[in-house]
């Protein structure tokens, strides 16, 4: 380990890291209202001496961008992390917004996805600053809104001209270097029936019964066009929302009638060699086949684009500089070789890495947490956050001291 890295590792502050993570959890930041967490994050970056921009993209929707200017001659590195979180489900035994801490974990909604990663990179910059390190290349901290809506915040950031040579996205990969993940899209299918009173059920067409025929077909569907087995492994459809009732208003106060409209909203995933157009055609083929078998089966398919965008698949080669740099320092700091590839459920993520790569940047996903993601009592091990902080800090040294590509 070189002197700069050793001095930086010594500057790690466990209390500071945990306190930053817990404070961020206590700020509710569901997708659609990230203003408070963005301001808080901007304040933390200002305290670190970064050049900070708080950019309003839409009402109550902000990106918080911090830049640590390099002294020149090195590659620039971006840390990208989203500030919006999933909603709270049932079954919690702790306060989702409590930011509770014990000896092993920090708890709360969004700590996995991905406030632990964000806190870890803030800690990495604090370590580097306190150790007296000055990067050659710029270090950009890009905290964005709306990743859970397809990455709208990162796309707007790219459109505004924010760039770096290399990037790290701190999604909860369980400290795996994730080099490939699926595309992410949302679609909706409406089944149309014919309502009748239950006394005349035989004369009607039950839209719910039609949906019951469809759902197994969707769950087992593999999209066509996969060039490799690894791409095929990234195929998945999740049935997320089902609603039914009378009329397209989905009136639900008359259960004595057959539902003549049933709507399902689904999330789809596919690999880098596959396309959105083909995936939608494959879904339509399922609907056409069911309609051929039963002319009473009538269905409408649409891509959901309201308040979200399509998130492409992502892939980076294992010999890319960020992959090699993080792999080397992970082994040095943790004592174990880094897992590289698609070793965790994170391969089914959509992430802002796809948008950054599409814009010409090279990077990888690597972050703490994941094992307890999107579940009651969501939590991240403090030990993982410590490793991530140290790896991020060492990666800044390795990457920004490298000549510009």
Short mmCIF file of C-alpha atoms in Angstrom, two decimals:
data_model
loop_
_atom_site.label_atom_id
_atom_site.label_comp_id
_atom_site.label_asym_id
_atom_site.label_seq_id
_atom_site.Cartn_x
_atom_site.Cartn_y
_atom_site.Cartn_z
CA UNK A 1 0.00 0.00 0.00
CA UNK A 2 1.43 3.40 -1.00
CA UNK A 3 1.90 6.19 1.52
CA UNK A 4 -1.02 8.32 0.30
CA UNK A 5 -3.44 5.41 0.56
CA UNK A 6 -2.11 4.33 3.97
CA UNK A 7 -2.49 7.84 5.36
CA UNK A 8 -6.00 8.08 3.94
CA UNK A 9 -7.08 4.77 5.49
CA UNK A 10 -5.86 6.02 8.87
CA UNK A 11 -8.22 9.00 8.52
CA UNK A 12 -11.33 6.79 8.54
CA UNK A 13 -13.85 7.83 11.21
CA UNK A 14 -16.47 5.19 12.02
CA UNK A 15 -18.63 7.53 14.06
CA UNK A 16 -18.67 10.15 11.32
CA UNK A 17 -19.66 7.57 8.71
CA UNK A 18 -22.45 6.04 10.79
CA UNK A 19 -23.80 9.42 11.84
CA UNK A 20 -23.91 10.60 8.21
CA UNK A 21 -25.76 7.47 7.13
CA UNK A 22 -28.26 7.64 9.99
CA UNK A 23 -28.97 11.34 9.45
CA UNK A 24 -29.71 10.74 5.77
CA UNK A 25 -32.18 7.95 6.60
CA UNK A 26 -34.13 10.31 8.86
CA UNK A 27 -34.95 12.49 5.85
CA UNK A 28 -37.89 11.05 3.91
CA UNK A 29 -37.03 11.08 0.21
CA UNK A 30 -39.51 9.04 -1.79
CA UNK A 31 -39.22 9.47 -5.56
CA UNK A 32 -40.95 12.70 -6.49
CA UNK A 33 -39.91 14.83 -3.50
CA UNK A 34 -36.15 14.92 -2.96
CA UNK A 35 -35.77 18.60 -2.07
CA UNK A 36 -34.91 18.15 1.62
CA UNK A 37 -32.38 15.34 1.10
CA UNK A 38 -30.80 17.27 -1.77
CA UNK A 39 -30.31 20.36 0.40
CA UNK A 40 -28.91 18.26 3.24
CA UNK A 41 -26.50 16.51 0.85
CA UNK A 42 -25.41 19.82 -0.67
CA UNK A 43 -24.66 21.14 2.83
CA UNK A 44 -22.51 18.08 3.60
CA UNK A 45 -20.51 18.60 0.41
CA UNK A 46 -20.07 22.30 1.18
CA UNK A 47 -18.66 21.36 4.59
CA UNK A 48 -16.10 19.23 2.72
CA UNK A 49 -15.03 22.23 0.68
CA UNK A 50 -16.43 21.11 -2.68
CA UNK A 51 -17.84 23.40 -5.36
CA UNK A 52 -21.54 22.64 -4.97
CA UNK A 53 -24.47 23.13 -7.33
CA UNK A 54 -28.04 22.47 -6.22
CA UNK A 55 -29.94 22.12 -9.48
CA UNK A 56 -33.74 22.19 -9.58
CA UNK A 57 -34.86 19.92 -12.41
CA UNK A 58 -38.58 19.99 -11.62
CA UNK A 59 -40.68 21.28 -8.69
CA UNK A 60 -39.25 19.73 -5.48
CA UNK A 61 -36.81 17.64 -7.55
CA UNK A 62 -33.13 18.47 -7.29
CA UNK A 63 -29.71 17.12 -8.20
CA UNK A 64 -26.88 17.95 -5.78
CA UNK A 65 -23.53 18.06 -7.59
CA UNK A 66 -20.20 18.60 -5.83
CA UNK A 67 -16.85 18.98 -7.58
CA UNK A 68 -13.40 18.66 -6.00
CA UNK A 69 -11.15 20.37 -8.50
CA UNK A 70 -7.97 18.48 -9.32
CA UNK A 71 -4.55 20.04 -9.69
CA UNK A 72 -4.41 18.90 -13.34
CA UNK A 73 -3.08 16.07 -15.47
CA UNK A 74 -5.17 13.21 -14.09
CA UNK A 75 -8.37 11.37 -14.98
CA UNK A 76 -11.64 12.59 -13.54
CA UNK A 77 -13.81 10.26 -11.45
CA UNK A 78 -17.53 10.55 -10.71
CA UNK A 79 -19.35 8.95 -7.81
CA UNK A 80 -23.04 8.62 -8.78
CA UNK A 81 -25.70 7.92 -6.18
CA UNK A 82 -29.45 8.46 -6.11
CA UNK A 83 -31.18 10.13 -3.19
CA UNK A 84 -34.72 8.81 -3.78
CA UNK A 85 -35.90 5.70 -1.94
CA UNK A 86 -38.45 2.93 -2.22
CA UNK A 87 -41.72 3.25 -0.25
CA UNK A 88 -42.13 1.58 3.13
CA UNK A 89 -43.94 -1.77 3.09
CA UNK A 90 -45.60 -3.67 5.91
CA UNK A 91 -43.86 -5.67 8.62
CA UNK A 92 -41.33 -3.24 10.09
CA UNK A 93 -40.39 -3.66 13.75
CA UNK A 94 -38.27 -0.47 13.72
CA UNK A 95 -39.07 3.06 12.64
CA UNK A 96 -38.37 3.24 8.88
CA UNK A 97 -37.24 6.85 9.24
CA UNK A 98 -35.59 6.41 12.63
CA UNK A 99 -32.04 5.89 11.44
CA UNK A 100 -31.56 3.40 14.26
CA UNK A 101 -28.08 2.04 14.96
CA UNK A 102 -26.73 -0.97 16.83
CA UNK A 103 -23.27 -2.49 16.97
CA UNK A 104 -23.70 -4.20 13.60
CA UNK A 105 -26.18 -2.30 11.42
CA UNK A 106 -27.71 1.01 10.42
CA UNK A 107 -31.48 0.59 9.86
CA UNK A 108 -34.05 2.47 7.84
CA UNK A 109 -35.82 2.91 4.53
CA UNK A 110 -33.35 3.62 1.77
CA UNK A 111 -30.23 2.71 3.72
CA UNK A 112 -29.54 -0.11 1.25
CA UNK A 113 -30.84 1.65 -1.82
CA UNK A 114 -28.67 3.63 -1.51
CA UNK A 115 -27.96 5.98 1.37
CA UNK A 116 -25.23 3.73 2.79
CA UNK A 117 -23.28 4.01 -0.44
CA UNK A 118 -23.77 7.77 -0.53
CA UNK A 119 -22.60 8.14 3.07
CA UNK A 120 -19.58 5.95 2.31
CA UNK A 121 -18.44 8.19 -0.53
CA UNK A 122 -18.90 11.32 1.57
CA UNK A 123 -16.74 9.60 4.18
CA UNK A 124 -14.17 8.73 1.49
CA UNK A 125 -13.83 12.39 0.52
CA UNK A 126 -13.57 13.41 4.19
CA UNK A 127 -10.78 10.85 4.66
CA UNK A 128 -8.88 12.08 1.62
CA UNK A 129 -9.21 15.73 2.66
CA UNK A 130 -8.13 15.05 6.23
CA UNK A 131 -5.12 13.06 4.99
CA UNK A 132 -4.02 16.04 2.90
CA UNK A 133 -4.48 14.34 -0.46
CA UNK A 134 -5.02 16.49 -3.57
CA UNK A 135 -6.16 14.67 -6.70
CA UNK A 136 -4.72 15.35 -10.13
CA UNK A 137 -8.08 14.80 -11.81
CA UNK A 138 -11.44 16.22 -10.73
CA UNK A 139 -13.63 14.23 -8.34
CA UNK A 140 -17.34 14.68 -9.04
CA UNK A 141 -20.01 13.70 -6.52
CA UNK A 142 -23.32 13.40 -8.37
CA UNK A 143 -26.26 12.87 -6.04
CA UNK A 144 -29.36 12.62 -8.21
CA UNK A 145 -33.13 12.35 -7.97
CA UNK A 146 -35.46 9.92 -9.71
CA UNK A 147 -33.26 6.89 -10.30
CA UNK A 148 -36.22 4.75 -9.31
CA UNK A 149 -38.14 6.29 -12.22
CA UNK A 150 -35.65 5.15 -14.82
CA UNK A 151 -32.81 7.51 -13.95
CA UNK A 152 -34.42 10.83 -14.86
CA UNK A 153 -32.06 12.75 -12.57
CA UNK A 154 -28.88 11.36 -14.10
CA UNK A 155 -30.17 11.89 -17.63
CA UNK A 156 -30.91 15.55 -16.83
CA UNK A 157 -27.46 15.86 -15.26
CA UNK A 158 -25.79 14.48 -18.39
CA UNK A 159 -27.85 16.82 -20.56
CA UNK A 160 -26.56 19.75 -18.48
CA UNK A 161 -22.98 18.84 -19.38
CA UNK A 162 -21.73 17.13 -16.21
CA UNK A 163 -19.17 14.48 -17.22
CA UNK A 164 -16.19 12.51 -15.96
CA UNK A 165 -13.73 10.08 -17.53
CA UNK A 166 -14.70 7.28 -15.15
CA UNK A 167 -17.49 6.56 -12.68
CA UNK A 168 -18.50 4.45 -9.71
CA UNK A 169 -22.21 3.86 -9.00
CA UNK A 170 -22.65 2.90 -5.36
CA UNK A 171 -25.73 0.67 -5.67
CA UNK A 172 -26.03 -2.11 -3.06
CA UNK A 173 -24.01 -4.86 -4.76
CA UNK A 174 -22.83 -6.51 -1.50
CA UNK A 175 -19.34 -5.18 -2.35
CA UNK A 176 -19.35 -7.11 -5.64
CA UNK A 177 -17.99 -5.37 -8.72
CA UNK A 178 -21.13 -5.58 -10.86
CA UNK A 179 -20.06 -5.43 -14.50
CA UNK A 180 -23.37 -6.29 -16.17
CA UNK A 181 -27.03 -5.78 -15.36
CA UNK A 182 -30.38 -5.87 -17.06
CA UNK A 183 -32.43 -3.21 -18.77
CA UNK A 184 -35.40 -1.89 -16.81
CA UNK A 185 -38.80 -1.02 -18.25
CA UNK A 186 -42.41 -0.88 -17.08
CA UNK A 187 -45.45 -1.96 -19.07
CA UNK A 188 -49.17 -2.17 -18.47
CA UNK A 189 -51.75 -4.62 -19.76
CA UNK A 190 -55.50 -3.99 -19.59
CA UNK A 191 -57.88 -6.97 -19.90
CA UNK A 192 -61.36 -6.03 -21.09
CA UNK A 193 -64.42 -8.12 -20.24
CA UNK A 194 -68.20 -7.74 -20.18
CA UNK A 195 -69.88 -6.95 -16.89
CA UNK A 196 -72.97 -8.81 -15.65
CA UNK A 197 -74.59 -9.31 -12.26
CA UNK A 198 -73.32 -12.47 -10.56
CA UNK A 199 -76.73 -14.03 -11.18
CA UNK A 200 -75.92 -13.90 -14.91
CA UNK A 201 -72.21 -14.56 -14.65
CA UNK A 202 -72.31 -17.13 -17.47
CA UNK A 203 -73.39 -14.40 -19.91
CA UNK A 204 -70.53 -12.08 -19.09
CA UNK A 205 -66.75 -12.06 -19.55
CA UNK A 206 -64.77 -11.82 -16.31
CA UNK A 207 -61.70 -9.60 -16.83
CA UNK A 208 -60.15 -10.98 -13.64
CA UNK A 209 -60.45 -14.54 -14.95
CA UNK A 210 -58.72 -13.40 -18.13
CA UNK A 211 -55.92 -11.91 -16.06
CA UNK A 212 -55.56 -15.19 -14.18
CA UNK A 213 -54.83 -16.90 -17.52
CA UNK A 214 -52.25 -14.28 -18.42
CA UNK A 215 -50.15 -13.99 -15.27
CA UNK A 216 -48.43 -17.42 -15.43
CA UNK A 217 -47.52 -16.72 -19.05
CA UNK A 218 -45.84 -13.46 -18.09
CA UNK A 219 -43.95 -14.94 -15.15
CA UNK A 220 -42.44 -17.68 -17.33
CA UNK A 221 -41.69 -15.51 -20.37
CA UNK A 222 -38.12 -15.35 -21.70
CA UNK A 223 -37.55 -12.61 -24.24
CA UNK A 224 -36.10 -13.49 -27.62
CA UNK A 225 -32.84 -12.27 -29.12
CA UNK A 226 -30.41 -13.10 -26.30
CA UNK A 227 -26.95 -13.58 -27.81
CA UNK A 228 -25.49 -15.25 -24.70
CA UNK A 229 -26.65 -17.37 -21.78
CA UNK A 230 -25.65 -14.56 -19.41
CA UNK A 231 -28.00 -12.17 -21.22
CA UNK A 232 -30.78 -14.76 -21.07
CA UNK A 233 -30.26 -15.04 -17.32
CA UNK A 234 -31.17 -11.36 -17.01
CA UNK A 235 -34.71 -11.93 -18.31
CA UNK A 236 -37.48 -11.48 -15.76
CA UNK A 237 -40.97 -10.03 -15.40
CA UNK A 238 -42.38 -8.98 -12.04
CA UNK A 239 -46.13 -8.58 -11.50
CA UNK A 240 -46.17 -5.43 -9.39
CA UNK A 241 -49.68 -3.96 -9.34
CA UNK A 242 -53.11 -5.43 -10.15
CA UNK A 243 -56.34 -3.43 -10.12
CA UNK A 244 -59.82 -4.37 -11.26
CA UNK A 245 -63.38 -3.09 -11.20
CA UNK A 246 -66.26 -1.89 -13.28
CA UNK A 247 -65.40 0.43 -16.20
CA UNK A 248 -62.03 1.99 -16.88
CA UNK A 249 -62.53 3.96 -13.68
CA UNK A 250 -62.10 0.60 -11.88
CA UNK A 251 -65.11 1.24 -9.65
CA UNK A 252 -64.89 -1.16 -6.73
CA UNK A 253 -68.05 -0.56 -4.72
CA UNK A 254 -70.16 -3.15 -6.57
CA UNK A 255 -68.50 -6.57 -6.14
CA UNK A 256 -71.79 -8.21 -7.15
CA UNK A 257 -70.82 -7.45 -10.77
CA UNK A 258 -68.16 -9.07 -12.90
CA UNK A 259 -65.17 -6.80 -13.32
CA UNK A 260 -65.03 -5.73 -16.96
CA UNK A 261 -61.59 -4.13 -16.65
CA UNK A 262 -58.49 -5.57 -15.00
CA UNK A 263 -55.14 -3.79 -15.20
CA UNK A 264 -51.69 -5.15 -14.37
CA UNK A 265 -48.51 -3.09 -14.17
CA UNK A 266 -45.28 -5.03 -14.54
CA UNK A 267 -41.53 -4.45 -14.45
CA UNK A 268 -39.49 -6.15 -17.15
CA UNK A 269 -35.80 -7.01 -17.42
CA UNK A 270 -33.60 -8.16 -20.32
CA UNK A 271 -29.93 -8.37 -21.24
CA UNK A 272 -27.53 -6.16 -23.24
CA UNK A 273 -27.99 -8.06 -26.53
CA UNK A 274 -31.78 -7.74 -26.42
CA UNK A 275 -34.00 -4.77 -27.23
CA UNK A 276 -37.04 -3.05 -25.81
CA UNK A 277 -38.91 -3.32 -29.12
CA UNK A 278 -38.40 -7.07 -29.22
CA UNK A 279 -39.42 -7.48 -25.59
CA UNK A 280 -42.67 -5.62 -26.22
CA UNK A 281 -43.31 -7.77 -29.32
CA UNK A 282 -42.77 -10.91 -27.26
CA UNK A 283 -45.34 -9.73 -24.72
CA UNK A 284 -47.78 -8.90 -27.52
CA UNK A 285 -47.25 -12.40 -28.95
CA UNK A 286 -48.42 -13.87 -25.63
CA UNK A 287 -51.57 -11.75 -25.76
CA UNK A 288 -52.23 -12.69 -29.39
CA UNK A 289 -51.85 -16.38 -28.59
CA UNK A 290 -54.34 -16.22 -25.70
CA UNK A 291 -56.78 -14.30 -27.89
CA UNK A 292 -56.50 -16.94 -30.63
CA UNK A 293 -57.29 -19.63 -28.07
CA UNK A 294 -60.25 -17.67 -26.66
CA UNK A 295 -61.79 -14.85 -28.76
CA UNK A 296 -63.34 -13.43 -25.56
CA UNK A 297 -59.82 -12.63 -24.32
CA UNK A 298 -59.25 -8.96 -25.23
CA UNK A 299 -56.11 -7.18 -24.05
CA UNK A 300 -54.35 -3.84 -24.54
CA UNK A 301 -50.58 -3.45 -24.05
CA UNK A 302 -48.70 -0.20 -23.51
CA UNK A 303 -45.25 0.90 -22.38
CA UNK A 304 -45.47 3.04 -19.26
CA UNK A 305 -43.65 6.31 -19.88
CA UNK A 306 -45.53 8.70 -17.62
CA UNK A 307 -43.08 10.16 -15.08
CA UNK A 308 -40.36 7.64 -15.94
CA UNK A 309 -37.97 6.70 -18.73
CA UNK A 310 -36.51 3.50 -20.13
CA UNK A 311 -33.29 2.40 -18.44
CA UNK A 312 -30.95 0.52 -20.83
CA UNK A 313 -28.90 -2.55 -19.91
CA UNK A 314 -25.31 -2.09 -18.74
CA UNK A 315 -22.08 -3.93 -19.43
CA UNK A 316 -18.40 -3.10 -18.91
CA UNK A 317 -15.32 -5.20 -19.65
CA UNK A 318 -13.44 -6.67 -16.71
CA UNK A 319 -10.18 -5.03 -17.79
CA UNK A 320 -11.63 -1.49 -17.68
CA UNK A 321 -9.68 0.85 -15.41
CA UNK A 322 -12.38 1.32 -12.72
CA UNK A 323 -12.95 -2.45 -12.49
CA UNK A 324 -9.24 -3.18 -12.13
CA UNK A 325 -8.64 -0.29 -9.72
CA UNK A 326 -11.53 -1.16 -7.39
CA UNK A 327 -10.72 -4.86 -7.58
CA UNK A 328 -7.12 -4.26 -6.53
CA UNK A 329 -7.95 -1.98 -3.61
CA UNK A 330 -10.86 -4.15 -2.45
CA UNK A 331 -8.49 -7.09 -2.07
CA UNK A 332 -5.88 -4.94 -0.33
CA UNK A 333 -8.36 -3.47 2.14
CA UNK A 334 -10.70 -6.40 2.80
CA UNK A 335 -8.13 -9.18 2.52
CA UNK A 336 -10.31 -11.12 0.08
CA UNK A 337 -10.40 -11.09 -3.73
CA UNK A 338 -13.23 -9.04 -5.16
CA UNK A 339 -16.12 -10.84 -6.82
CA UNK A 340 -16.43 -9.48 -10.36
CA UNK A 341 -19.37 -10.07 -12.69
CA UNK A 342 -23.00 -10.96 -11.92
CA UNK A 343 -22.75 -12.73 -8.58
CA UNK A 344 -25.68 -11.17 -6.70
CA UNK A 345 -29.35 -10.29 -7.25
CA UNK A 346 -28.05 -6.84 -8.24
CA UNK A 347 -27.75 -8.19 -11.79
CA UNK A 348 -31.50 -7.58 -12.05
CA UNK A 349 -31.09 -3.92 -11.10
CA UNK A 350 -31.58 -1.09 -13.47
CA UNK A 351 -29.10 1.65 -12.62
CA UNK A 352 -27.76 5.01 -13.67
CA UNK A 353 -24.59 3.24 -14.81
CA UNK A 354 -26.44 2.50 -18.05
CA UNK A 355 -27.07 6.19 -18.75
CA UNK A 356 -23.51 7.16 -17.82
CA UNK A 357 -22.06 4.47 -20.09
CA UNK A 358 -24.36 5.48 -22.94
CA UNK A 359 -22.96 9.01 -22.58
CA UNK A 360 -19.43 7.70 -23.17
CA UNK A 361 -18.15 7.25 -19.61
CA UNK A 362 -16.57 4.04 -18.30
CA UNK A 363 -17.41 2.67 -14.88
CA UNK A 364 -18.70 -0.04 -12.61
CA UNK A 365 -21.20 -0.61 -9.80
CA UNK A 366 -19.83 -1.25 -6.31
CA UNK A 367 -21.52 -0.53 -3.01
CA UNK A 368 -22.37 -1.72 0.50
CA UNK A 369 -25.58 -3.51 1.38
CA UNK A 370 -28.02 -5.54 -0.63
CA UNK A 371 -28.73 -8.57 1.54
CA UNK A 372 -31.55 -6.75 3.37
CA UNK A 373 -32.68 -4.50 0.54
CA UNK A 374 -36.40 -3.72 -0.06
CA UNK A 375 -37.63 -5.64 2.98
CA UNK A 376 -38.88 -4.85 6.48
CA UNK A 377 -36.16 -3.53 8.80
CA UNK A 378 -33.93 -2.71 5.83
CA UNK A 379 -30.35 -2.45 7.05
CA UNK A 380 -26.69 -2.37 6.05
CA UNK A 381 -23.75 -3.74 7.99
CA UNK A 382 -21.45 -1.01 9.29
CA UNK A 383 -18.50 -3.24 8.41
CA UNK A 384 -19.54 -3.17 4.74
CA UNK A 385 -19.85 0.61 4.82
CA UNK A 386 -16.36 0.85 6.32
CA UNK A 387 -14.86 -1.29 3.55
CA UNK A 388 -16.73 0.69 0.90
CA UNK A 389 -15.49 4.02 2.32
CA UNK A 390 -11.89 2.86 2.29
CA UNK A 391 -12.16 1.30 -1.18
CA UNK A 392 -13.75 4.45 -2.60
CA UNK A 393 -11.02 6.61 -1.10
CA UNK A 394 -8.23 4.38 -2.44
CA UNK A 395 -9.92 4.25 -5.84
CA UNK A 396 -9.96 8.04 -6.01
CA UNK A 397 -6.19 8.01 -5.53
CA UNK A 398 -5.61 5.27 -8.10
CA UNK A 399 -7.93 6.64 -10.79
CA UNK A 400 -7.31 10.38 -10.52
CA UNK A 401 -3.52 9.91 -10.54
CA UNK A 402 -3.85 8.07 -13.87
CA UNK A 403 -3.29 10.24 -16.98
CA UNK A 404 -6.43 11.33 -18.82
CA UNK A 405 -7.60 8.73 -21.36
#
